[in-house]
Amino acid sequence: MISILGKSNIAKRATNEDRFVADSNWGIALVADGMGGPESGEVAASIVATQITDLLDEGRPLTEAVHSAHQEVLRGAEDNRGKKGMGSTVVVAHFTDNQFELAWIGDSRAYLWDGELRQITRDHSKIEAMISRGEINYSDAIKSPQKNIINRAMGHGEFSQDDVPLLKSALFHGQKLLLCSDGLHDAVAACDIARILSTQLSSEQQLASLIAKALENGGTDNITVVLVESDTIAQENEESPILPAVSIARVDGYMEHFPA
């Protein structure tokens, strides 16, 4: 069985434009970070969360659900459910027992904790593209004022179902899958996230600690975190498929980023 818990905090914003789904029965863990200002951003994120959840519940493939939600945000801007220009990021994991598929658009992230913290989603962002082209190094990138400029979003531009990145893996006892909006990963260093996930605190307490750390560090954006754990014991010679790491962080302060 898996356990999925989520928590969100408005921080210093006027409204909370983040939305999350944390449903162990459906096997859905999702974080959507709305853009477009008060009302519009929360509308876009709500459309994304609802549409993806409904389509997964109907048995539709994950990438199709994400792409359909993108189109639904575009329609929502046209039929006055929100405002033109509204959009959202999304990162979503869909579980069948302890097996999962993971998809994302934008810079909401997924991390896998397994004694070290592995970032397994690569941001659709201007800075990530610059790093990959060798135009800026990672240590300068995390301090750049351009670090929150994303180059792909739900409800913005055009992309196909085939453009939605998809990862497949499994989660075993002792591992954790963490999904979060940039309100967390902008405010809390990856090594500090690793330290909190390494504690013996309950999942609920770890969620609270992650948000408290972001607020302590002066985080101003909405902070949303979803944490997934599994009680499935790996059998002999059974382990999770190794997912490519975008970055690795450890409790001793070691941190490395791997460009595409």
PDB file of C-alpha atoms in Angstrom:
ATOM      1  CA  MET A   1       0.000   0.000   0.000  1.00  0.00           C
ATOM      2  CA  ILE A   2       0.963   3.612  -0.448  1.00  0.00           C
ATOM      3  CA  SER A   3       0.300   6.652   1.705  1.00  0.00           C
ATOM      4  CA  ILE A   4      -0.107  10.071   0.089  1.00  0.00           C
ATOM      5  CA  LEU A   5      -0.295  13.242   2.188  1.00  0.00           C
ATOM      6  CA  GLY A   6      -0.239  16.882   1.104  1.00  0.00           C
ATOM      7  CA  LYS A   7      -0.024  20.317   2.672  1.00  0.00           C
ATOM      8  CA  SER A   8      -0.107  23.885   1.346  1.00  0.00           C
ATOM      9  CA  ASN A   9       0.639  27.298   2.816  1.00  0.00           C
ATOM     10  CA  ILE A  10      -0.280  30.712   1.411  1.00  0.00           C
ATOM     11  CA  ALA A  11       2.985  32.257   2.731  1.00  0.00           C
ATOM     12  CA  LYS A  12       3.054  35.993   1.956  1.00  0.00           C
ATOM     13  CA  ARG A  13       0.776  35.990  -1.092  1.00  0.00           C
ATOM     14  CA  ALA A  14      -2.727  37.479  -1.064  1.00  0.00           C
ATOM     15  CA  THR A  15      -4.228  34.186  -2.268  1.00  0.00           C
ATOM     16  CA  ASN A  16      -3.109  30.611  -2.661  1.00  0.00           C
ATOM     17  CA  GLU A  17      -2.832  29.801  -6.372  1.00  0.00           C
ATOM     18  CA  ASP A  18      -1.432  26.324  -5.705  1.00  0.00           C
ATOM     19  CA  ARG A  19      -3.654  23.248  -5.816  1.00  0.00           C
ATOM     20  CA  PHE A  20      -2.798  19.685  -4.831  1.00  0.00           C
ATOM     21  CA  VAL A  21      -4.284  16.206  -4.882  1.00  0.00           C
ATOM     22  CA  ALA A  22      -3.147  13.637  -2.324  1.00  0.00           C
ATOM     23  CA  ASP A  23      -5.405  10.607  -2.627  1.00  0.00           C
ATOM     24  CA  SER A  24      -4.097   7.199  -1.592  1.00  0.00           C
ATOM     25  CA  ASN A  25      -7.249   5.401  -2.823  1.00  0.00           C
ATOM     26  CA  TRP A  26      -6.983   6.849  -6.338  1.00  0.00           C
ATOM     27  CA  GLY A  27      -3.198   6.612  -6.234  1.00  0.00           C
ATOM     28  CA  ILE A  28      -2.864  10.225  -7.342  1.00  0.00           C
ATOM     29  CA  ALA A  29      -0.285  12.727  -6.097  1.00  0.00           C
ATOM     30  CA  LEU A  30      -0.396  16.095  -7.860  1.00  0.00           C
ATOM     31  CA  VAL A  31       0.843  19.653  -7.417  1.00  0.00           C
ATOM     32  CA  ALA A  32      -0.298  22.495  -9.678  1.00  0.00           C
ATOM     33  CA  ASP A  33       1.061  26.029  -9.321  1.00  0.00           C
ATOM     34  CA  GLY A  34      -1.239  28.591 -10.947  1.00  0.00           C
ATOM     35  CA  MET A  35      -0.036  31.697 -12.774  1.00  0.00           C
ATOM     36  CA  GLY A  36      -1.836  34.824 -13.899  1.00  0.00           C
ATOM     37  CA  GLY A  37      -2.542  36.684 -10.700  1.00  0.00           C
ATOM     38  CA  PRO A  38      -5.225  36.299  -8.036  1.00  0.00           C
ATOM     39  CA  GLU A  39      -8.306  34.388  -9.241  1.00  0.00           C
ATOM     40  CA  SER A  40      -6.845  33.515 -12.655  1.00  0.00           C
ATOM     41  CA  GLY A  41      -3.964  31.419 -11.339  1.00  0.00           C
ATOM     42  CA  GLU A  42      -6.122  29.525  -8.907  1.00  0.00           C
ATOM     43  CA  VAL A  43      -8.686  28.891 -11.666  1.00  0.00           C
ATOM     44  CA  ALA A  44      -6.010  27.446 -13.959  1.00  0.00           C
ATOM     45  CA  ALA A  45      -4.540  25.257 -11.202  1.00  0.00           C
ATOM     46  CA  SER A  46      -8.014  24.039 -10.219  1.00  0.00           C
ATOM     47  CA  ILE A  47      -8.817  23.126 -13.833  1.00  0.00           C
ATOM     48  CA  VAL A  48      -5.542  21.201 -14.091  1.00  0.00           C
ATOM     49  CA  ALA A  49      -6.051  19.300 -10.830  1.00  0.00           C
ATOM     50  CA  THR A  50      -9.689  18.452 -11.550  1.00  0.00           C
ATOM     51  CA  GLN A  51      -9.240  17.499 -15.205  1.00  0.00           C
ATOM     52  CA  ILE A  52      -6.240  15.244 -14.624  1.00  0.00           C
ATOM     53  CA  THR A  53      -7.864  13.534 -11.639  1.00  0.00           C
ATOM     54  CA  ASP A  54     -11.116  12.925 -13.516  1.00  0.00           C
ATOM     55  CA  LEU A  55      -9.384  11.524 -16.603  1.00  0.00           C
ATOM     56  CA  LEU A  56      -7.121   9.241 -14.595  1.00  0.00           C
ATOM     57  CA  ASP A  57     -10.185   7.996 -12.738  1.00  0.00           C
ATOM     58  CA  GLU A  58     -11.669   7.133 -16.164  1.00  0.00           C
ATOM     59  CA  GLY A  59      -8.572   5.084 -16.964  1.00  0.00           C
ATOM     60  CA  ARG A  60      -7.045   7.479 -19.485  1.00  0.00           C
ATOM     61  CA  PRO A  61      -3.245   7.487 -19.947  1.00  0.00           C
ATOM     62  CA  LEU A  62      -1.332  10.000 -17.839  1.00  0.00           C
ATOM     63  CA  THR A  63       0.178  11.955 -20.733  1.00  0.00           C
ATOM     64  CA  GLU A  64      -3.273  12.213 -22.351  1.00  0.00           C
ATOM     65  CA  ALA A  65      -4.730  13.498 -19.079  1.00  0.00           C
ATOM     66  CA  VAL A  66      -2.011  16.161 -18.794  1.00  0.00           C
ATOM     67  CA  HIS A  67      -2.403  17.272 -22.405  1.00  0.00           C
ATOM     68  CA  SER A  68      -6.209  17.397 -22.091  1.00  0.00           C
ATOM     69  CA  ALA A  69      -5.857  19.548 -18.974  1.00  0.00           C
ATOM     70  CA  HIS A  70      -3.610  21.927 -20.923  1.00  0.00           C
ATOM     71  CA  GLN A  71      -6.316  22.278 -23.574  1.00  0.00           C
ATOM     72  CA  GLU A  72      -8.975  22.745 -20.905  1.00  0.00           C
ATOM     73  CA  VAL A  73      -7.042  25.667 -19.399  1.00  0.00           C
ATOM     74  CA  LEU A  74      -6.919  27.261 -22.860  1.00  0.00           C
ATOM     75  CA  ARG A  75     -10.698  26.790 -23.188  1.00  0.00           C
ATOM     76  CA  GLY A  76     -11.216  28.166 -19.689  1.00  0.00           C
ATOM     77  CA  ALA A  77      -9.438  31.385 -20.676  1.00  0.00           C
ATOM     78  CA  GLU A  78     -11.744  31.724 -23.698  1.00  0.00           C
ATOM     79  CA  ASP A  79     -15.074  30.988 -21.964  1.00  0.00           C
ATOM     80  CA  ASN A  80     -14.475  33.366 -19.057  1.00  0.00           C
ATOM     81  CA  ARG A  81     -13.883  30.777 -16.344  1.00  0.00           C
ATOM     82  CA  GLY A  82     -10.625  32.670 -15.854  1.00  0.00           C
ATOM     83  CA  LYS A  83      -8.622  35.279 -17.688  1.00  0.00           C
ATOM     84  CA  LYS A  84      -6.585  35.153 -20.868  1.00  0.00           C
ATOM     85  CA  GLY A  85      -2.968  34.427 -20.114  1.00  0.00           C
ATOM     86  CA  MET A  86      -3.692  32.283 -17.074  1.00  0.00           C
ATOM     87  CA  GLY A  87      -1.664  29.113 -16.759  1.00  0.00           C
ATOM     88  CA  SER A  88      -0.280  26.538 -14.387  1.00  0.00           C
ATOM     89  CA  THR A  89       2.566  24.150 -13.823  1.00  0.00           C
ATOM     90  CA  VAL A  90       1.881  20.554 -12.881  1.00  0.00           C
ATOM     91  CA  VAL A  91       3.728  17.542 -11.561  1.00  0.00           C
ATOM     92  CA  VAL A  92       1.673  14.372 -11.117  1.00  0.00           C
ATOM     93  CA  ALA A  93       2.339  10.779 -10.128  1.00  0.00           C
ATOM     94  CA  HIS A  94      -0.206   8.018 -10.753  1.00  0.00           C
ATOM     95  CA  PHE A  95       0.221   4.835  -8.726  1.00  0.00           C
ATOM     96  CA  THR A  96      -0.949   1.280  -9.291  1.00  0.00           C
ATOM     97  CA  ASP A  97       0.042  -0.476  -6.075  1.00  0.00           C
ATOM     98  CA  ASN A  98       3.662   0.695  -5.659  1.00  0.00           C
ATOM     99  CA  GLN A  99       4.300   1.162  -9.390  1.00  0.00           C
ATOM    100  CA  PHE A 100       3.965   4.714 -10.676  1.00  0.00           C
ATOM    101  CA  GLU A 101       4.079   6.926 -13.724  1.00  0.00           C
ATOM    102  CA  LEU A 102       5.214  10.536 -13.385  1.00  0.00           C
ATOM    103  CA  ALA A 103       4.601  13.486 -15.713  1.00  0.00           C
ATOM    104  CA  TRP A 104       5.181  17.222 -15.444  1.00  0.00           C
ATOM    105  CA  ILE A 105       5.011  20.592 -17.175  1.00  0.00           C
ATOM    106  CA  GLY A 106       6.797  23.680 -15.856  1.00  0.00           C
ATOM    107  CA  ASP A 107       8.965  23.940 -12.745  1.00  0.00           C
ATOM    108  CA  SER A 108       6.988  22.119 -10.080  1.00  0.00           C
ATOM    109  CA  ARG A 109       9.269  19.225  -9.173  1.00  0.00           C
ATOM    110  CA  ALA A 110       9.489  15.609  -8.098  1.00  0.00           C
ATOM    111  CA  TYR A 111      12.257  14.290  -5.862  1.00  0.00           C
ATOM    112  CA  LEU A 112      12.993  10.709  -4.863  1.00  0.00           C
ATOM    113  CA  TRP A 113      14.417  10.164  -1.381  1.00  0.00           C
ATOM    114  CA  ASP A 114      16.396   6.940  -0.918  1.00  0.00           C
ATOM    115  CA  GLY A 115      19.181   7.872   1.479  1.00  0.00           C
ATOM    116  CA  GLU A 116      19.965  10.801  -0.808  1.00  0.00           C
ATOM    117  CA  LEU A 117      17.676  13.266  -2.545  1.00  0.00           C
ATOM    118  CA  ARG A 118      17.434  12.811  -6.325  1.00  0.00           C
ATOM    119  CA  GLN A 119      15.631  15.470  -8.355  1.00  0.00           C
ATOM    120  CA  ILE A 120      13.971  13.412 -11.110  1.00  0.00           C
ATOM    121  CA  THR A 121      12.090  16.104 -13.051  1.00  0.00           C
ATOM    122  CA  ARG A 122      13.910  18.689 -15.127  1.00  0.00           C
ATOM    123  CA  ASP A 123      12.357  22.165 -15.039  1.00  0.00           C
ATOM    124  CA  HIS A 124      10.877  23.557 -18.224  1.00  0.00           C
ATOM    125  CA  SER A 125      12.613  26.867 -17.563  1.00  0.00           C
ATOM    126  CA  LYS A 126      14.813  29.468 -19.188  1.00  0.00           C
ATOM    127  CA  ILE A 127      17.567  28.896 -16.623  1.00  0.00           C
ATOM    128  CA  GLU A 128      17.579  25.106 -17.093  1.00  0.00           C
ATOM    129  CA  ALA A 129      17.939  25.636 -20.846  1.00  0.00           C
ATOM    130  CA  MET A 130      20.823  28.060 -20.243  1.00  0.00           C
ATOM    131  CA  ILE A 131      22.556  25.541 -17.973  1.00  0.00           C
ATOM    132  CA  SER A 132      22.193  22.831 -20.609  1.00  0.00           C
ATOM    133  CA  ARG A 133      23.733  25.132 -23.241  1.00  0.00           C
ATOM    134  CA  GLY A 134      26.651  25.926 -20.934  1.00  0.00           C
ATOM    135  CA  GLU A 135      25.717  29.615 -20.687  1.00  0.00           C
ATOM    136  CA  ILE A 136      25.504  29.652 -16.879  1.00  0.00           C
ATOM    137  CA  ASN A 137      26.630  27.330 -14.092  1.00  0.00           C
ATOM    138  CA  TYR A 138      24.271  25.893 -11.497  1.00  0.00           C
ATOM    139  CA  SER A 139      25.559  27.906  -8.524  1.00  0.00           C
ATOM    140  CA  ASP A 140      24.946  31.154 -10.417  1.00  0.00           C
ATOM    141  CA  ALA A 141      21.631  29.888 -11.791  1.00  0.00           C
ATOM    142  CA  ILE A 142      20.032  29.369  -8.379  1.00  0.00           C
ATOM    143  CA  LYS A 143      20.735  33.048  -7.570  1.00  0.00           C
ATOM    144  CA  SER A 144      19.584  34.394 -10.940  1.00  0.00           C
ATOM    145  CA  PRO A 145      16.549  36.723 -11.049  1.00  0.00           C
ATOM    146  CA  GLN A 146      15.465  34.743 -14.143  1.00  0.00           C
ATOM    147  CA  LYS A 147      15.215  31.424 -12.304  1.00  0.00           C
ATOM    148  CA  ASN A 148      11.396  31.500 -12.193  1.00  0.00           C
ATOM    149  CA  ILE A 149      10.881  32.121 -15.922  1.00  0.00           C
ATOM    150  CA  ILE A 150       9.368  28.937 -17.345  1.00  0.00           C
ATOM    151  CA  ASN A 151       9.252  28.106 -21.037  1.00  0.00           C
ATOM    152  CA  ARG A 152       6.394  25.594 -20.959  1.00  0.00           C
ATOM    153  CA  ALA A 153       3.156  25.811 -18.986  1.00  0.00           C
ATOM    154  CA  MET A 154      -0.331  24.407 -18.918  1.00  0.00           C
ATOM    155  CA  GLY A 155      -2.563  26.802 -20.866  1.00  0.00           C
ATOM    156  CA  HIS A 156       0.316  28.542 -22.633  1.00  0.00           C
ATOM    157  CA  GLY A 157       1.348  27.935 -26.237  1.00  0.00           C
ATOM    158  CA  GLU A 158       1.042  24.601 -27.952  1.00  0.00           C
ATOM    159  CA  PHE A 159       2.515  21.229 -27.132  1.00  0.00           C
ATOM    160  CA  SER A 160       1.376  17.723 -27.997  1.00  0.00           C
ATOM    161  CA  GLN A 161       0.734  14.682 -25.834  1.00  0.00           C
ATOM    162  CA  ASP A 162       4.090  13.349 -27.036  1.00  0.00           C
ATOM    163  CA  ASP A 163       5.785  16.455 -25.595  1.00  0.00           C
ATOM    164  CA  VAL A 164       4.693  15.566 -22.051  1.00  0.00           C
ATOM    165  CA  PRO A 165       7.680  13.899 -20.330  1.00  0.00           C
ATOM    166  CA  LEU A 166       6.877  10.546 -18.709  1.00  0.00           C
ATOM    167  CA  LEU A 167       8.870   8.491 -16.202  1.00  0.00           C
ATOM    168  CA  LYS A 168       8.015   5.037 -14.863  1.00  0.00           C
ATOM    169  CA  SER A 169       9.314   3.498 -11.662  1.00  0.00           C
ATOM    170  CA  ALA A 170       8.329   1.878  -8.364  1.00  0.00           C
ATOM    171  CA  LEU A 171       8.379   3.025  -4.754  1.00  0.00           C
ATOM    172  CA  PHE A 172       9.481   0.658  -1.993  1.00  0.00           C
ATOM    173  CA  HIS A 173       9.555   0.788   1.795  1.00  0.00           C
ATOM    174  CA  GLY A 174      12.127   3.333   2.976  1.00  0.00           C
ATOM    175  CA  GLN A 175      11.814   5.494  -0.126  1.00  0.00           C
ATOM    176  CA  LYS A 176       9.760   8.667  -0.446  1.00  0.00           C
ATOM    177  CA  LEU A 177       8.464  10.546  -3.478  1.00  0.00           C
ATOM    178  CA  LEU A 178       8.198  14.295  -2.904  1.00  0.00           C
ATOM    179  CA  LEU A 179       6.248  16.607  -5.221  1.00  0.00           C
ATOM    180  CA  CYS A 180       6.394  20.361  -4.661  1.00  0.00           C
ATOM    181  CA  SER A 181       5.789  23.798  -6.113  1.00  0.00           C
ATOM    182  CA  ASP A 182       8.650  26.258  -6.533  1.00  0.00           C
ATOM    183  CA  GLY A 183       7.559  27.890  -3.282  1.00  0.00           C
ATOM    184  CA  LEU A 184       9.427  25.060  -1.578  1.00  0.00           C
ATOM    185  CA  HIS A 185      12.446  24.421  -3.790  1.00  0.00           C
ATOM    186  CA  ASP A 186      13.168  28.141  -4.280  1.00  0.00           C
ATOM    187  CA  ALA A 187      13.230  28.734  -0.514  1.00  0.00           C
ATOM    188  CA  VAL A 188      14.771  25.530   0.833  1.00  0.00           C
ATOM    189  CA  ALA A 189      18.107  24.145  -0.354  1.00  0.00           C
ATOM    190  CA  ALA A 190      18.032  20.570  -1.588  1.00  0.00           C
ATOM    191  CA  CYS A 191      20.415  19.450   1.178  1.00  0.00           C
ATOM    192  CA  ASP A 192      18.011  20.849   3.777  1.00  0.00           C
ATOM    193  CA  ILE A 193      15.111  19.008   2.148  1.00  0.00           C
ATOM    194  CA  ALA A 194      17.248  15.863   2.360  1.00  0.00           C
ATOM    195  CA  ARG A 195      17.933  16.454   6.058  1.00  0.00           C
ATOM    196  CA  ILE A 196      14.227  16.790   6.856  1.00  0.00           C
ATOM    197  CA  LEU A 197      13.326  13.653   4.892  1.00  0.00           C
ATOM    198  CA  SER A 198      16.097  11.738   6.691  1.00  0.00           C
ATOM    199  CA  THR A 199      14.502  12.288  10.105  1.00  0.00           C
ATOM    200  CA  GLN A 200      12.298   9.798  11.943  1.00  0.00           C
ATOM    201  CA  LEU A 201       9.412  12.268  11.916  1.00  0.00           C
ATOM    202  CA  SER A 202       6.077  11.110  10.522  1.00  0.00           C
ATOM    203  CA  SER A 203       5.140  12.118   6.971  1.00  0.00           C
ATOM    204  CA  GLU A 204       2.755  14.696   8.382  1.00  0.00           C
ATOM    205  CA  GLN A 205       5.501  16.165  10.571  1.00  0.00           C
ATOM    206  CA  GLN A 206       7.969  16.191   7.674  1.00  0.00           C
ATOM    207  CA  LEU A 207       5.475  18.115   5.516  1.00  0.00           C
ATOM    208  CA  ALA A 208       5.034  20.651   8.315  1.00  0.00           C
ATOM    209  CA  SER A 209       8.815  20.915   8.777  1.00  0.00           C
ATOM    210  CA  LEU A 210       9.420  21.512   5.064  1.00  0.00           C
ATOM    211  CA  ILE A 211       6.878  24.323   4.967  1.00  0.00           C
ATOM    212  CA  ALA A 212       8.160  25.794   8.238  1.00  0.00           C
ATOM    213  CA  LYS A 213      11.715  25.811   6.819  1.00  0.00           C
ATOM    214  CA  ALA A 214      10.557  27.625   3.680  1.00  0.00           C
ATOM    215  CA  LEU A 215       8.807  30.264   5.802  1.00  0.00           C
ATOM    216  CA  GLU A 216      11.807  30.557   8.122  1.00  0.00           C
ATOM    217  CA  ASN A 217      14.002  31.190   5.073  1.00  0.00           C
ATOM    218  CA  GLY A 218      11.778  34.075   3.989  1.00  0.00           C
ATOM    219  CA  GLY A 219       9.722  32.227   1.388  1.00  0.00           C
ATOM    220  CA  THR A 220       7.058  34.510  -0.051  1.00  0.00           C
ATOM    221  CA  ASP A 221       5.418  32.311  -2.694  1.00  0.00           C
ATOM    222  CA  ASN A 222       2.704  29.729  -2.010  1.00  0.00           C
ATOM    223  CA  ILE A 223       4.313  26.536  -0.689  1.00  0.00           C
ATOM    224  CA  THR A 224       2.801  23.162  -1.563  1.00  0.00           C
ATOM    225  CA  VAL A 225       4.222  19.736  -0.809  1.00  0.00           C
ATOM    226  CA  VAL A 226       2.892  16.209  -1.403  1.00  0.00           C
ATOM    227  CA  LEU A 227       4.718  13.227   0.094  1.00  0.00           C
ATOM    228  CA  VAL A 228       4.250   9.595  -0.955  1.00  0.00           C
ATOM    229  CA  GLU A 229       5.455   6.557   0.998  1.00  0.00           C
ATOM    230  CA  SER A 230       5.089   2.818   0.327  1.00  0.00           C
ATOM    231  CA  ASP A 231       5.033  -0.177   2.657  1.00  0.00           C
ATOM    232  CA  THR A 232       5.976  -2.597  -0.141  1.00  0.00           C
ATOM    233  CA  ILE A 233       9.099  -4.535   0.787  1.00  0.00           C
ATOM    234  CA  ALA A 234      11.430  -5.128  -2.138  1.00  0.00           C
ATOM    235  CA  GLN A 235      11.910  -8.824  -2.818  1.00  0.00           C
ATOM    236  CA  GLU A 236      15.328 -10.328  -3.463  1.00  0.00           C
ATOM    237  CA  ASN A 237      16.796  -8.903  -6.678  1.00  0.00           C
ATOM    238  CA  GLU A 238      13.883  -6.451  -6.903  1.00  0.00           C
ATOM    239  CA  GLU A 239      14.559  -2.734  -6.863  1.00  0.00           C
ATOM    240  CA  SER A 240      13.252   0.473  -8.396  1.00  0.00           C
ATOM    241  CA  PRO A 241      14.234   1.220 -11.988  1.00  0.00           C
ATOM    242  CA  ILE A 242      16.981   3.833 -11.713  1.00  0.00           C
ATOM    243  CA  LEU A 243      15.644   7.173 -12.921  1.00  0.00           C
ATOM    244  CA  PRO A 244      18.082   9.727 -14.377  1.00  0.00           C
ATOM    245  CA  ALA A 245      18.970  12.334 -11.756  1.00  0.00           C
ATOM    246  CA  VAL A 246      18.790  16.030 -12.565  1.00  0.00           C
ATOM    247  CA  SER A 247      20.525  16.696  -9.257  1.00  0.00           C
ATOM    248  CA  ILE A 248      21.637  14.804  -6.171  1.00  0.00           C
ATOM    249  CA  ALA A 249      21.750  16.250  -2.650  1.00  0.00           C
ATOM    250  CA  ARG A 250      22.883  14.617   0.577  1.00  0.00           C
ATOM    251  CA  VAL A 251      22.543  15.391   4.261  1.00  0.00           C
ATOM    252  CA  ASP A 252      26.307  16.053   4.510  1.00  0.00           C
ATOM    253  CA  GLY A 253      25.938  19.063   2.201  1.00  0.00           C
ATOM    254  CA  TYR A 254      27.052  17.391  -1.038  1.00  0.00           C
ATOM    255  CA  MET A 255      25.127  18.756  -4.023  1.00  0.00           C
ATOM    256  CA  GLU A 256      25.584  18.141  -7.740  1.00  0.00           C
ATOM    257  CA  HIS A 257      23.496  19.161 -10.759  1.00  0.00           C
ATOM    258  CA  PHE A 258      23.620  17.294 -14.058  1.00  0.00           C
ATOM    259  CA  PRO A 259      22.804  19.340 -17.206  1.00  0.00           C
ATOM    260  CA  ALA A 260      20.720  17.705 -19.918  1.00  0.00           C
TER     261      ALA A 260
END
